[in-house]
Each structure stands twice: as structure tokens, then as C-alpha cells.
Amino acid sequence: MTSFGGAQTVDWNLAASTAVRLVRPGPEVSRDEARAVVAELRRHATASERHVREYTAMGFPDGDGGGTPVLVVDRPGWIRANVAGFRTLLTPLTDKLQQRRADMPGSSVLGPVSGKVAGAEVGVLLSFLSSKVLGQYETFAPAARDLPAGPAEPGPGGPGTGRLLLVAPNIVHVERELDVDPHDFRLWVCLHEETHRTQFTAVPWLRDHLESEIQGFLAETDVDPGTLFERFREAAQTFVGAGRDREAGGAEPARSLVEIVQSPAQREILARVTAVMSLLEGHADYVMDGVGPSVVPSVAEIREKFAKRREAGAGRLDAVLRRLLGLDAKLRQYRDGERFVRAVVEQVGMEGFNRVWTSPNTLPTKAEIAAPADWIARVHG
């Protein structure tokens, strides 16, 4: 998002084509094996809905899961879905960038070039991420012919209300890498992702609240190129210094690029969003492990091996990219959020925990995620 000007700030078509061209091939499977995997994931997704609803005691207002579809996709399918989602979510920011640069000399010439540069950058990022994601509940999902979404919002052109994506080749890759029972692992993954679908369909205000926070974050983005350049320069210096300190055996891990280029107002918003995401991810992990023993016989083995894989990561380049993109923070969200949910349920039960879904005011703060007793005291008196 550091490229400016022109009719298209990001060439989204180029982003999609670049990512699809660079994406690594998935594991080798026969056509019959692929069909069997897709069919089984669909069955597990359907079964997971009932398991999650019974365990969490979270009902849907309309009784049918909100009408959000479940799509089993390959890596290019995941890329196309996320390009569409990014394009919808970032429209206010890209419009802002276009207005900021419209009157600058040379914008008519540099605009198309910068749009393609930004598109290529986004494509490289998505190609990297496309092999990491097992599943995803796409909250802000525009419907397309080959990518249906839930019912659209009122008004023309409103985005759909979500869809659940299961990335089949990545699931097969990880189950083989961990050497676990593939049928158990597929159901275990579906339990996690179905929990996310339940969160957003059973809590009507959650989607709008999260979108409001994200749009507030984007609205605070400083589009002055000089300011952004200075922040990126500081970011580069931070990473170089952090690398030296780590080699010397000291210093804390470097912050991600996303954290470093934020304004003070954005940091406040991000703290609230981080708390919400920690809650959602931790809740999904808690549910998948809680439901597991009754329907996934090898859940203990899967959790142990999967946790070790999460912590270990991959090679050195992968570790650097994970830190730059904030994926290490994502792993902390799983861990910290699960501890919060577990502690609250142990103290006040599932019904008491579900008070978290009452309104935005009952969501935990970032500090309360680390101190569940404080949330209990505030919400339960």
C-alpha cells in the first residue's frame, strides 16, 4: 500500500495472476483421492456445525447457520477469494490514496505503473500465505459466480455475509507431514473453522463491529508518502538492529512491519482488534479440543504434533517472513486467547463465558485477555 496515484491504486487482477503464477504446487494426489478429500471435508463441515452448536450453546438467530456456504478450494481458489475480499475491504483506503495523489504532477503516467507495482507486491504476499492457511471464515466476502457468499447486505452491491473456505491441498499436506490419521485431522480442522462461522452467524453485531474497527484503522492511515517513507526507514533499522541483538543473545523479538508503520491512533484501534481476534481464535481452539475427545479419537496426538509444528515454523526465510508479516503475533493470539477462554469457562461455566457475546462492551480488552479474572470481575461483578 506504499504505491500511490492513478485510476487504480492496486492492480487487483495483476495481484491475483501474480499469486497464482507463483504459488507452489500442492501435494501429489490422484484425481480420485482429491475427490474423496473434497467430499469428506464437506461432510465434516456439515457435521461440525451440530457439534459446535451443542458444545458452545450458541444458537443462530435464523436457525440455519446464517446461510453462509462452505467452499472446498485449492490454493488458487483461496487466492482469488482473498483478492476479492481485500479489494472490498480496502476500497475506502485506496479511494483516499487516489484523491491524495490525483493533483500531483505525473500522476497520470505514474499511476498505472504504481498500481501494477502494488498489485505485484500483494500477489507475492498472497502466494506465500496461500500454502499456510488450512481454513478461513471470510467475514467480508463479495459473492462471485465461482465463489458464492452468504446473503448480501441491504442495498445495491452490498458484500455477502461470509463464507467458509477449506483449503484441501494444505490440509492434506499438513496431515501427511504430521503423520496423523487423515480422517480425524480433517474433522478437527473443520471444528475450528466451523466455530468461526458460528461466532459470526450467532452474534449478529460482531461482523459490523469488526468492520467498523477496521475501517477506523484504515481512516487513520497517513497517506503522506514522506511520513510513510520515514516509518519504513525506521522499520528497516529496527529489523537490522533486532537481528544483531538476537545474534548477541539479547533483546526482545522485533515488531512486525504492520506494527511499526502505525500511527498512535491506529495502535489504540489495533489493540482492540487484537483482543477480539485473540478471543475468536482462542475460542475456536478451545472448542476444537473440547469437542475432539467425543468425535476425534486421536485428538490428543493431533494437538501435540500440531502445537509443535506451530511453534517450530519452517526455515530461516520463513521465520523472517512470519515476523515481518506479523504471523508470530497470530500464533500468540491462538495461545493467549485459548488460555483466556479456558480460565473463564473454568470459573463461570460456558453460559457465563457466553456473556462475552452480549455487546461490544462485554468483549475483553487486550489487558483482560492476559488477566481473565479482570474480565470476570467487570462483566460478572
Short mmCIF file of C-alpha atoms in Angstrom, two decimals:
data_model
loop_
_atom_site.label_atom_id
_atom_site.label_comp_id
_atom_site.label_asym_id
_atom_site.label_seq_id
_atom_site.Cartn_x
_atom_site.Cartn_y
_atom_site.Cartn_z
CA MET A 1 0.00 0.00 0.00
CA THR A 2 3.00 2.32 -0.42
CA SER A 3 2.26 2.91 -4.12
CA PHE A 4 0.08 5.89 -4.97
CA GLY A 5 -1.77 7.64 -7.74
CA GLY A 6 -3.65 6.74 -10.88
CA ALA A 7 -7.08 5.32 -11.51
CA GLN A 8 -6.21 2.07 -9.76
CA THR A 9 -4.05 2.19 -6.65
CA VAL A 10 -3.67 -1.60 -6.66
CA ASP A 11 -3.96 -3.65 -9.82
CA TRP A 12 -6.02 -6.42 -8.25
CA ASN A 13 -6.14 -8.51 -11.42
CA LEU A 14 -2.35 -8.48 -11.51
CA ALA A 15 -2.25 -9.36 -7.80
CA ALA A 16 -4.37 -12.45 -8.44
CA SER A 17 -2.48 -13.56 -11.55
CA THR A 18 0.91 -12.99 -9.88
CA ALA A 19 -0.06 -15.01 -6.82
CA VAL A 20 -1.49 -17.87 -8.88
CA ARG A 21 1.63 -17.94 -11.07
CA LEU A 22 3.99 -18.03 -8.06
CA VAL A 23 2.03 -20.38 -5.81
CA ARG A 24 3.74 -23.66 -5.04
CA PRO A 25 2.01 -26.86 -6.15
CA GLY A 26 0.19 -28.85 -3.51
CA PRO A 27 0.88 -32.46 -2.53
CA GLU A 28 0.57 -35.13 -5.17
CA VAL A 29 -2.81 -36.83 -5.11
CA SER A 30 -4.73 -38.76 -7.72
CA ARG A 31 -7.97 -37.43 -9.15
CA ASP A 32 -9.96 -40.00 -7.15
CA GLU A 33 -8.10 -39.10 -3.95
CA ALA A 34 -8.79 -35.41 -4.50
CA ARG A 35 -12.49 -36.04 -4.98
CA ALA A 36 -12.59 -38.15 -1.82
CA VAL A 37 -10.87 -35.42 0.22
CA VAL A 38 -13.29 -32.75 -1.02
CA ALA A 39 -16.32 -34.94 -0.27
CA GLU A 40 -15.07 -35.78 3.20
CA LEU A 41 -14.33 -32.16 4.09
CA ARG A 42 -17.84 -31.19 3.07
CA ARG A 43 -19.30 -33.96 5.25
CA HIS A 44 -17.15 -32.94 8.20
CA ALA A 45 -18.11 -29.27 7.80
CA THR A 46 -21.79 -30.24 7.96
CA ALA A 47 -21.27 -32.47 10.99
CA SER A 48 -19.14 -29.85 12.74
CA GLU A 49 -21.98 -27.35 12.78
CA ARG A 50 -24.06 -29.51 15.14
CA HIS A 51 -21.05 -30.41 17.32
CA VAL A 52 -20.04 -26.78 17.75
CA ARG A 53 -23.55 -25.53 18.45
CA GLU A 54 -24.13 -28.17 21.11
CA TYR A 55 -20.79 -27.61 22.82
CA THR A 56 -20.89 -23.79 22.79
CA ALA A 57 -24.65 -23.37 23.34
CA MET A 58 -24.58 -20.67 20.67
CA GLY A 59 -27.72 -20.71 18.56
CA PHE A 60 -28.29 -18.98 15.23
CA PRO A 61 -30.98 -16.27 15.09
CA ASP A 62 -32.47 -17.81 11.96
CA GLY A 63 -31.73 -21.38 12.95
CA ASP A 64 -29.78 -22.35 9.82
CA GLY A 65 -26.26 -21.04 10.23
CA GLY A 66 -26.91 -17.74 8.52
CA GLY A 67 -26.96 -19.24 5.04
CA THR A 68 -23.19 -18.96 4.66
CA PRO A 69 -21.75 -21.51 2.21
CA VAL A 70 -18.85 -23.90 2.76
CA LEU A 71 -16.37 -23.97 -0.13
CA VAL A 72 -13.56 -26.51 -0.50
CA VAL A 73 -10.88 -24.76 -2.58
CA ASP A 74 -7.34 -25.22 -3.84
CA ARG A 75 -4.59 -22.63 -3.38
CA PRO A 76 -5.51 -20.54 -6.46
CA GLY A 77 -9.14 -20.59 -5.28
CA TRP A 78 -8.10 -19.26 -1.88
CA ILE A 79 -6.07 -16.53 -3.59
CA ARG A 80 -8.96 -15.40 -5.78
CA ALA A 81 -11.32 -15.31 -2.81
CA ASN A 82 -8.93 -13.20 -0.74
CA VAL A 83 -8.15 -10.79 -3.56
CA ALA A 84 -11.89 -10.15 -3.84
CA GLY A 85 -12.15 -9.69 -0.08
CA PHE A 86 -9.18 -7.33 0.13
CA ARG A 87 -10.50 -5.31 -2.78
CA THR A 88 -13.83 -4.80 -1.00
CA LEU A 89 -12.40 -4.10 2.45
CA LEU A 90 -9.66 -1.71 1.30
CA THR A 91 -11.77 0.36 -1.10
CA PRO A 92 -12.04 3.33 1.34
CA LEU A 93 -8.26 3.42 1.72
CA THR A 94 -7.49 3.08 -1.98
CA ASP A 95 -10.02 5.84 -2.72
CA LYS A 96 -8.26 8.01 -0.18
CA LEU A 97 -4.88 7.35 -1.79
CA GLN A 98 -6.24 8.21 -5.22
CA GLN A 99 -7.66 11.53 -4.02
CA ARG A 100 -4.41 12.37 -2.26
CA ARG A 101 -2.35 11.93 -5.42
CA ALA A 102 -4.81 13.00 -8.11
CA ASP A 103 -3.41 16.52 -8.44
CA MET A 104 0.27 15.63 -8.17
CA PRO A 105 2.45 16.15 -11.26
CA GLY A 106 2.96 12.99 -13.31
CA SER A 107 0.18 11.05 -11.63
CA SER A 108 -1.38 10.15 -14.98
CA VAL A 109 1.89 8.49 -16.01
CA LEU A 110 2.99 7.04 -12.70
CA GLY A 111 -0.48 5.87 -11.62
CA PRO A 112 -0.74 2.76 -13.80
CA VAL A 113 2.87 1.86 -13.03
CA SER A 114 2.46 2.19 -9.27
CA GLY A 115 -0.79 0.23 -9.42
CA LYS A 116 0.99 -2.64 -11.10
CA VAL A 117 3.86 -2.50 -8.61
CA ALA A 118 1.41 -2.63 -5.71
CA GLY A 119 -0.52 -5.44 -7.41
CA ALA A 120 2.65 -7.48 -7.85
CA GLU A 121 3.59 -6.91 -4.19
CA VAL A 122 0.19 -8.09 -2.99
CA GLY A 123 0.46 -11.09 -5.31
CA VAL A 124 3.79 -12.16 -3.82
CA LEU A 125 2.34 -11.87 -0.32
CA LEU A 126 -0.73 -13.95 -1.19
CA SER A 127 1.35 -16.63 -2.90
CA PHE A 128 3.31 -17.05 0.35
CA LEU A 129 0.21 -17.16 2.54
CA SER A 130 -1.76 -19.49 0.26
CA SER A 131 0.27 -22.51 1.34
CA LYS A 132 -0.08 -21.71 5.06
CA VAL A 133 -3.85 -21.49 5.55
CA LEU A 134 -5.86 -24.62 6.35
CA GLY A 135 -9.22 -22.89 6.52
CA GLN A 136 -10.71 -19.45 6.82
CA TYR A 137 -14.04 -17.88 7.59
CA GLU A 138 -14.18 -14.96 5.17
CA THR A 139 -16.15 -12.35 7.04
CA PHE A 140 -16.18 -9.71 4.29
CA ALA A 141 -16.81 -11.82 1.22
CA PRO A 142 -18.19 -10.40 -2.04
CA ALA A 143 -20.14 -13.01 -3.96
CA ALA A 144 -18.93 -14.15 -7.40
CA ARG A 145 -20.06 -16.78 -9.86
CA ASP A 146 -17.50 -19.35 -8.74
CA LEU A 147 -17.25 -18.04 -5.15
CA PRO A 148 -20.72 -17.73 -3.62
CA ALA A 149 -21.17 -15.93 -0.32
CA GLY A 150 -23.93 -15.56 2.24
CA PRO A 151 -26.92 -13.26 1.73
CA ALA A 152 -25.90 -9.76 0.70
CA GLU A 153 -26.42 -6.76 2.93
CA PRO A 154 -29.38 -4.48 2.17
CA GLY A 155 -28.76 -2.07 -0.68
CA PRO A 156 -27.22 -2.49 -4.12
CA GLY A 157 -23.79 -4.03 -4.33
CA GLY A 158 -23.55 -4.92 -0.66
CA PRO A 159 -20.98 -7.62 0.15
CA GLY A 160 -22.14 -11.06 1.17
CA THR A 161 -22.27 -12.01 4.83
CA GLY A 162 -19.45 -14.52 4.68
CA ARG A 163 -18.30 -17.92 3.51
CA LEU A 164 -16.21 -20.71 4.95
CA LEU A 165 -13.15 -21.78 2.95
CA LEU A 166 -11.35 -25.10 3.47
CA VAL A 167 -8.04 -25.32 1.58
CA ALA A 168 -7.86 -29.00 0.67
CA PRO A 169 -4.20 -29.29 -0.52
CA ASN A 170 -2.90 -27.56 2.61
CA ILE A 171 -4.91 -29.85 4.87
CA VAL A 172 -3.57 -32.92 3.06
CA HIS A 173 -0.02 -31.55 3.22
CA VAL A 174 -0.13 -30.98 6.99
CA GLU A 175 -1.82 -34.30 7.83
CA ARG A 176 0.94 -36.10 5.90
CA GLU A 177 3.66 -34.00 7.47
CA LEU A 178 2.36 -34.73 10.98
CA ASP A 179 1.70 -38.40 10.15
CA VAL A 180 -1.71 -38.35 11.83
CA ASP A 181 -5.00 -40.04 11.00
CA PRO A 182 -6.26 -38.05 7.98
CA HIS A 183 -9.96 -38.52 8.75
CA ASP A 184 -9.54 -37.33 12.32
CA PHE A 185 -7.37 -34.39 11.28
CA ARG A 186 -9.86 -33.19 8.66
CA LEU A 187 -12.71 -33.21 11.16
CA TRP A 188 -10.52 -31.47 13.75
CA VAL A 189 -9.75 -28.64 11.31
CA CYS A 190 -13.42 -28.34 10.37
CA LEU A 191 -14.35 -27.95 14.05
CA HIS A 192 -12.05 -24.93 14.34
CA GLU A 193 -13.32 -23.24 11.19
CA GLU A 194 -16.96 -24.03 11.94
CA THR A 195 -16.52 -22.31 15.30
CA HIS A 196 -15.62 -19.12 13.44
CA ARG A 197 -18.70 -19.44 11.27
CA THR A 198 -20.79 -19.92 14.42
CA GLN A 199 -19.25 -16.84 16.05
CA PHE A 200 -20.21 -14.53 13.19
CA THR A 201 -23.60 -16.03 12.43
CA ALA A 202 -24.79 -16.44 16.03
CA VAL A 203 -23.64 -12.97 17.11
CA PRO A 204 -25.35 -10.54 14.71
CA TRP A 205 -23.43 -7.42 15.75
CA LEU A 206 -19.93 -8.94 15.64
CA ARG A 207 -19.31 -8.51 11.91
CA ASP A 208 -20.38 -4.86 11.87
CA HIS A 209 -18.32 -4.12 14.96
CA LEU A 210 -15.18 -5.64 13.50
CA GLU A 211 -15.71 -3.89 10.17
CA SER A 212 -16.16 -0.57 11.96
CA GLU A 213 -12.87 -1.05 13.79
CA ILE A 214 -11.04 -1.98 10.58
CA GLN A 215 -12.46 0.99 8.68
CA GLY A 216 -11.49 3.24 11.58
CA PHE A 217 -7.97 1.86 11.37
CA LEU A 218 -7.82 2.50 7.62
CA ALA A 219 -9.26 6.01 8.03
CA GLU A 220 -6.34 6.88 10.32
CA THR A 221 -3.79 5.81 7.71
CA ASP A 222 -1.38 8.62 6.94
CA VAL A 223 -1.19 8.77 3.15
CA ASP A 224 1.62 11.31 3.08
CA PRO A 225 4.45 9.50 1.25
CA GLY A 226 7.15 11.30 3.24
CA THR A 227 5.70 10.14 6.54
CA LEU A 228 5.31 6.58 5.32
CA PHE A 229 8.85 6.54 3.95
CA GLU A 230 10.22 7.67 7.30
CA ARG A 231 8.30 4.94 9.12
CA PHE A 232 9.54 2.27 6.72
CA ARG A 233 13.10 3.56 7.14
CA GLU A 234 12.73 3.22 10.91
CA ALA A 235 11.27 -0.24 10.39
CA ALA A 236 14.28 -1.34 8.37
CA GLN A 237 16.66 -0.04 11.03
CA THR A 238 14.67 -1.82 13.73
CA PHE A 239 14.89 -5.18 11.96
CA VAL A 240 18.61 -4.83 11.34
CA GLY A 241 19.23 -3.90 14.97
CA ALA A 242 16.99 -6.66 16.27
CA GLY A 243 18.81 -9.20 14.15
CA ARG A 244 22.16 -8.15 15.62
CA ASP A 245 20.78 -8.23 19.15
CA ARG A 246 19.38 -11.72 18.68
CA GLU A 247 22.72 -12.95 17.39
CA ALA A 248 24.27 -11.49 20.53
CA GLY A 249 21.71 -13.30 22.67
CA GLY A 250 19.68 -10.31 23.82
CA ALA A 251 16.74 -8.06 23.01
CA GLU A 252 13.09 -8.84 22.50
CA PRO A 253 11.76 -10.02 19.11
CA ALA A 254 11.33 -7.26 16.56
CA ARG A 255 7.89 -5.87 15.91
CA SER A 256 6.24 -6.57 12.59
CA LEU A 257 6.14 -4.03 9.77
CA VAL A 258 2.43 -3.61 10.41
CA GLU A 259 3.10 -2.55 14.00
CA ILE A 260 5.95 -0.19 13.19
CA VAL A 261 4.24 1.91 10.50
CA GLN A 262 1.15 2.61 12.61
CA SER A 263 0.12 5.97 13.99
CA PRO A 264 -0.71 6.29 17.73
CA ALA A 265 -4.45 6.27 16.95
CA GLN A 266 -4.03 3.10 14.90
CA ARG A 267 -2.20 1.40 17.76
CA GLU A 268 -5.20 2.00 20.02
CA ILE A 269 -7.57 0.53 17.44
CA LEU A 270 -5.25 -2.40 16.78
CA ALA A 271 -5.11 -3.19 20.50
CA ARG A 272 -8.90 -3.59 20.50
CA VAL A 273 -8.87 -5.62 17.27
CA THR A 274 -6.08 -7.83 18.63
CA ALA A 275 -8.16 -8.57 21.72
CA VAL A 276 -11.15 -9.55 19.57
CA MET A 277 -9.04 -11.75 17.31
CA SER A 278 -7.40 -13.40 20.32
CA LEU A 279 -10.86 -14.15 21.67
CA LEU A 280 -12.11 -15.59 18.35
CA GLU A 281 -9.03 -17.71 17.67
CA GLY A 282 -8.69 -18.89 21.25
CA HIS A 283 -12.37 -19.76 21.40
CA ALA A 284 -12.05 -21.81 18.19
CA ASP A 285 -9.02 -23.68 19.55
CA TYR A 286 -10.81 -24.33 22.84
CA VAL A 287 -13.89 -25.68 21.08
CA MET A 288 -12.00 -27.91 18.64
CA ASP A 289 -10.15 -29.53 21.53
CA GLY A 290 -13.24 -29.66 23.73
CA VAL A 291 -15.39 -31.37 21.12
CA GLY A 292 -12.49 -33.50 19.98
CA PRO A 293 -12.49 -36.37 22.51
CA SER A 294 -16.06 -37.33 21.67
CA VAL A 295 -15.71 -37.33 17.88
CA VAL A 296 -11.96 -37.29 17.08
CA PRO A 297 -10.33 -40.36 18.68
CA SER A 298 -6.74 -39.21 18.09
CA VAL A 299 -7.28 -35.57 19.12
CA ALA A 300 -4.55 -35.64 21.81
CA GLU A 301 -1.92 -36.84 19.33
CA ILE A 302 -3.05 -34.31 16.72
CA ARG A 303 -2.95 -31.38 19.15
CA GLU A 304 0.50 -32.30 20.45
CA LYS A 305 2.03 -32.63 17.00
CA PHE A 306 0.23 -29.60 15.61
CA ALA A 307 1.33 -27.40 18.53
CA LYS A 308 4.95 -28.40 18.00
CA ARG A 309 4.65 -27.60 14.30
CA ARG A 310 3.16 -24.17 15.05
CA GLU A 311 5.95 -23.26 17.42
CA ALA A 312 8.76 -24.58 15.23
CA GLY A 313 7.72 -22.89 11.98
CA ALA A 314 9.85 -23.68 8.96
CA GLY A 315 13.23 -22.48 7.72
CA ARG A 316 15.03 -19.22 8.43
CA LEU A 317 13.47 -17.34 5.49
CA ASP A 318 10.03 -18.50 6.57
CA ALA A 319 10.73 -17.30 10.11
CA VAL A 320 11.77 -13.85 8.87
CA LEU A 321 8.66 -13.52 6.71
CA ARG A 322 6.43 -14.65 9.56
CA ARG A 323 7.90 -11.97 11.80
CA LEU A 324 7.69 -9.26 9.14
CA LEU A 325 4.05 -10.06 8.37
CA GLY A 326 3.02 -10.39 11.99
CA LEU A 327 2.27 -14.13 11.78
CA ASP A 328 4.15 -14.72 15.03
CA ALA A 329 1.63 -12.40 16.69
CA LYS A 330 -1.11 -14.52 15.13
CA LEU A 331 0.26 -17.58 16.93
CA ARG A 332 0.24 -15.68 20.22
CA GLN A 333 -3.43 -14.89 19.61
CA TYR A 334 -4.24 -18.60 19.49
CA ARG A 335 -2.31 -19.30 22.68
CA ASP A 336 -3.37 -16.30 24.74
CA GLY A 337 -6.99 -16.44 23.60
CA GLU A 338 -7.32 -20.13 24.42
CA ARG A 339 -5.95 -19.51 27.92
CA PHE A 340 -8.50 -16.71 28.41
CA VAL A 341 -11.43 -18.86 27.30
CA ARG A 342 -10.33 -21.84 29.36
CA ALA A 343 -9.87 -19.75 32.51
CA VAL A 344 -13.26 -18.04 32.16
CA VAL A 345 -15.15 -21.28 31.47
CA GLU A 346 -13.50 -22.92 34.49
CA GLN A 347 -14.63 -20.04 36.70
CA VAL A 348 -18.14 -19.21 35.42
CA GLY A 349 -19.04 -22.05 33.04
CA MET A 350 -19.92 -21.90 29.35
CA GLU A 351 -23.08 -19.88 29.98
CA GLY A 352 -21.07 -17.35 31.94
CA PHE A 353 -18.44 -17.20 29.22
CA ASN A 354 -21.09 -16.59 26.57
CA ARG A 355 -21.82 -13.22 28.14
CA VAL A 356 -18.82 -12.13 26.11
CA TRP A 357 -21.13 -12.09 23.06
CA THR A 358 -23.67 -9.70 24.63
CA SER A 359 -22.34 -6.48 23.07
CA PRO A 360 -19.07 -4.77 22.13
CA ASN A 361 -18.88 -3.56 25.74
CA THR A 362 -18.56 -7.13 27.02
CA LEU A 363 -15.68 -8.05 24.73
CA PRO A 364 -12.39 -8.43 26.61
CA THR A 365 -9.72 -5.78 26.34
CA LYS A 366 -6.18 -6.69 25.39
CA ALA A 367 -5.21 -6.45 29.08
CA GLU A 368 -8.13 -8.68 30.11
CA ILE A 369 -7.07 -11.36 27.62
CA ALA A 370 -3.94 -11.68 29.74
CA ALA A 371 -5.90 -11.35 33.00
CA PRO A 372 -9.21 -13.28 32.68
CA ALA A 373 -10.13 -12.58 36.32
CA ASP A 374 -10.37 -8.87 35.48
CA TRP A 375 -12.90 -9.58 32.73
CA ILE A 376 -14.92 -11.79 35.06
CA ALA A 377 -14.92 -9.06 37.72
CA ARG A 378 -16.03 -6.40 35.22
CA VAL A 379 -18.73 -8.40 33.44
CA HIS A 380 -19.96 -10.63 36.27
CA GLY A 381 -19.44 -8.18 39.09
#
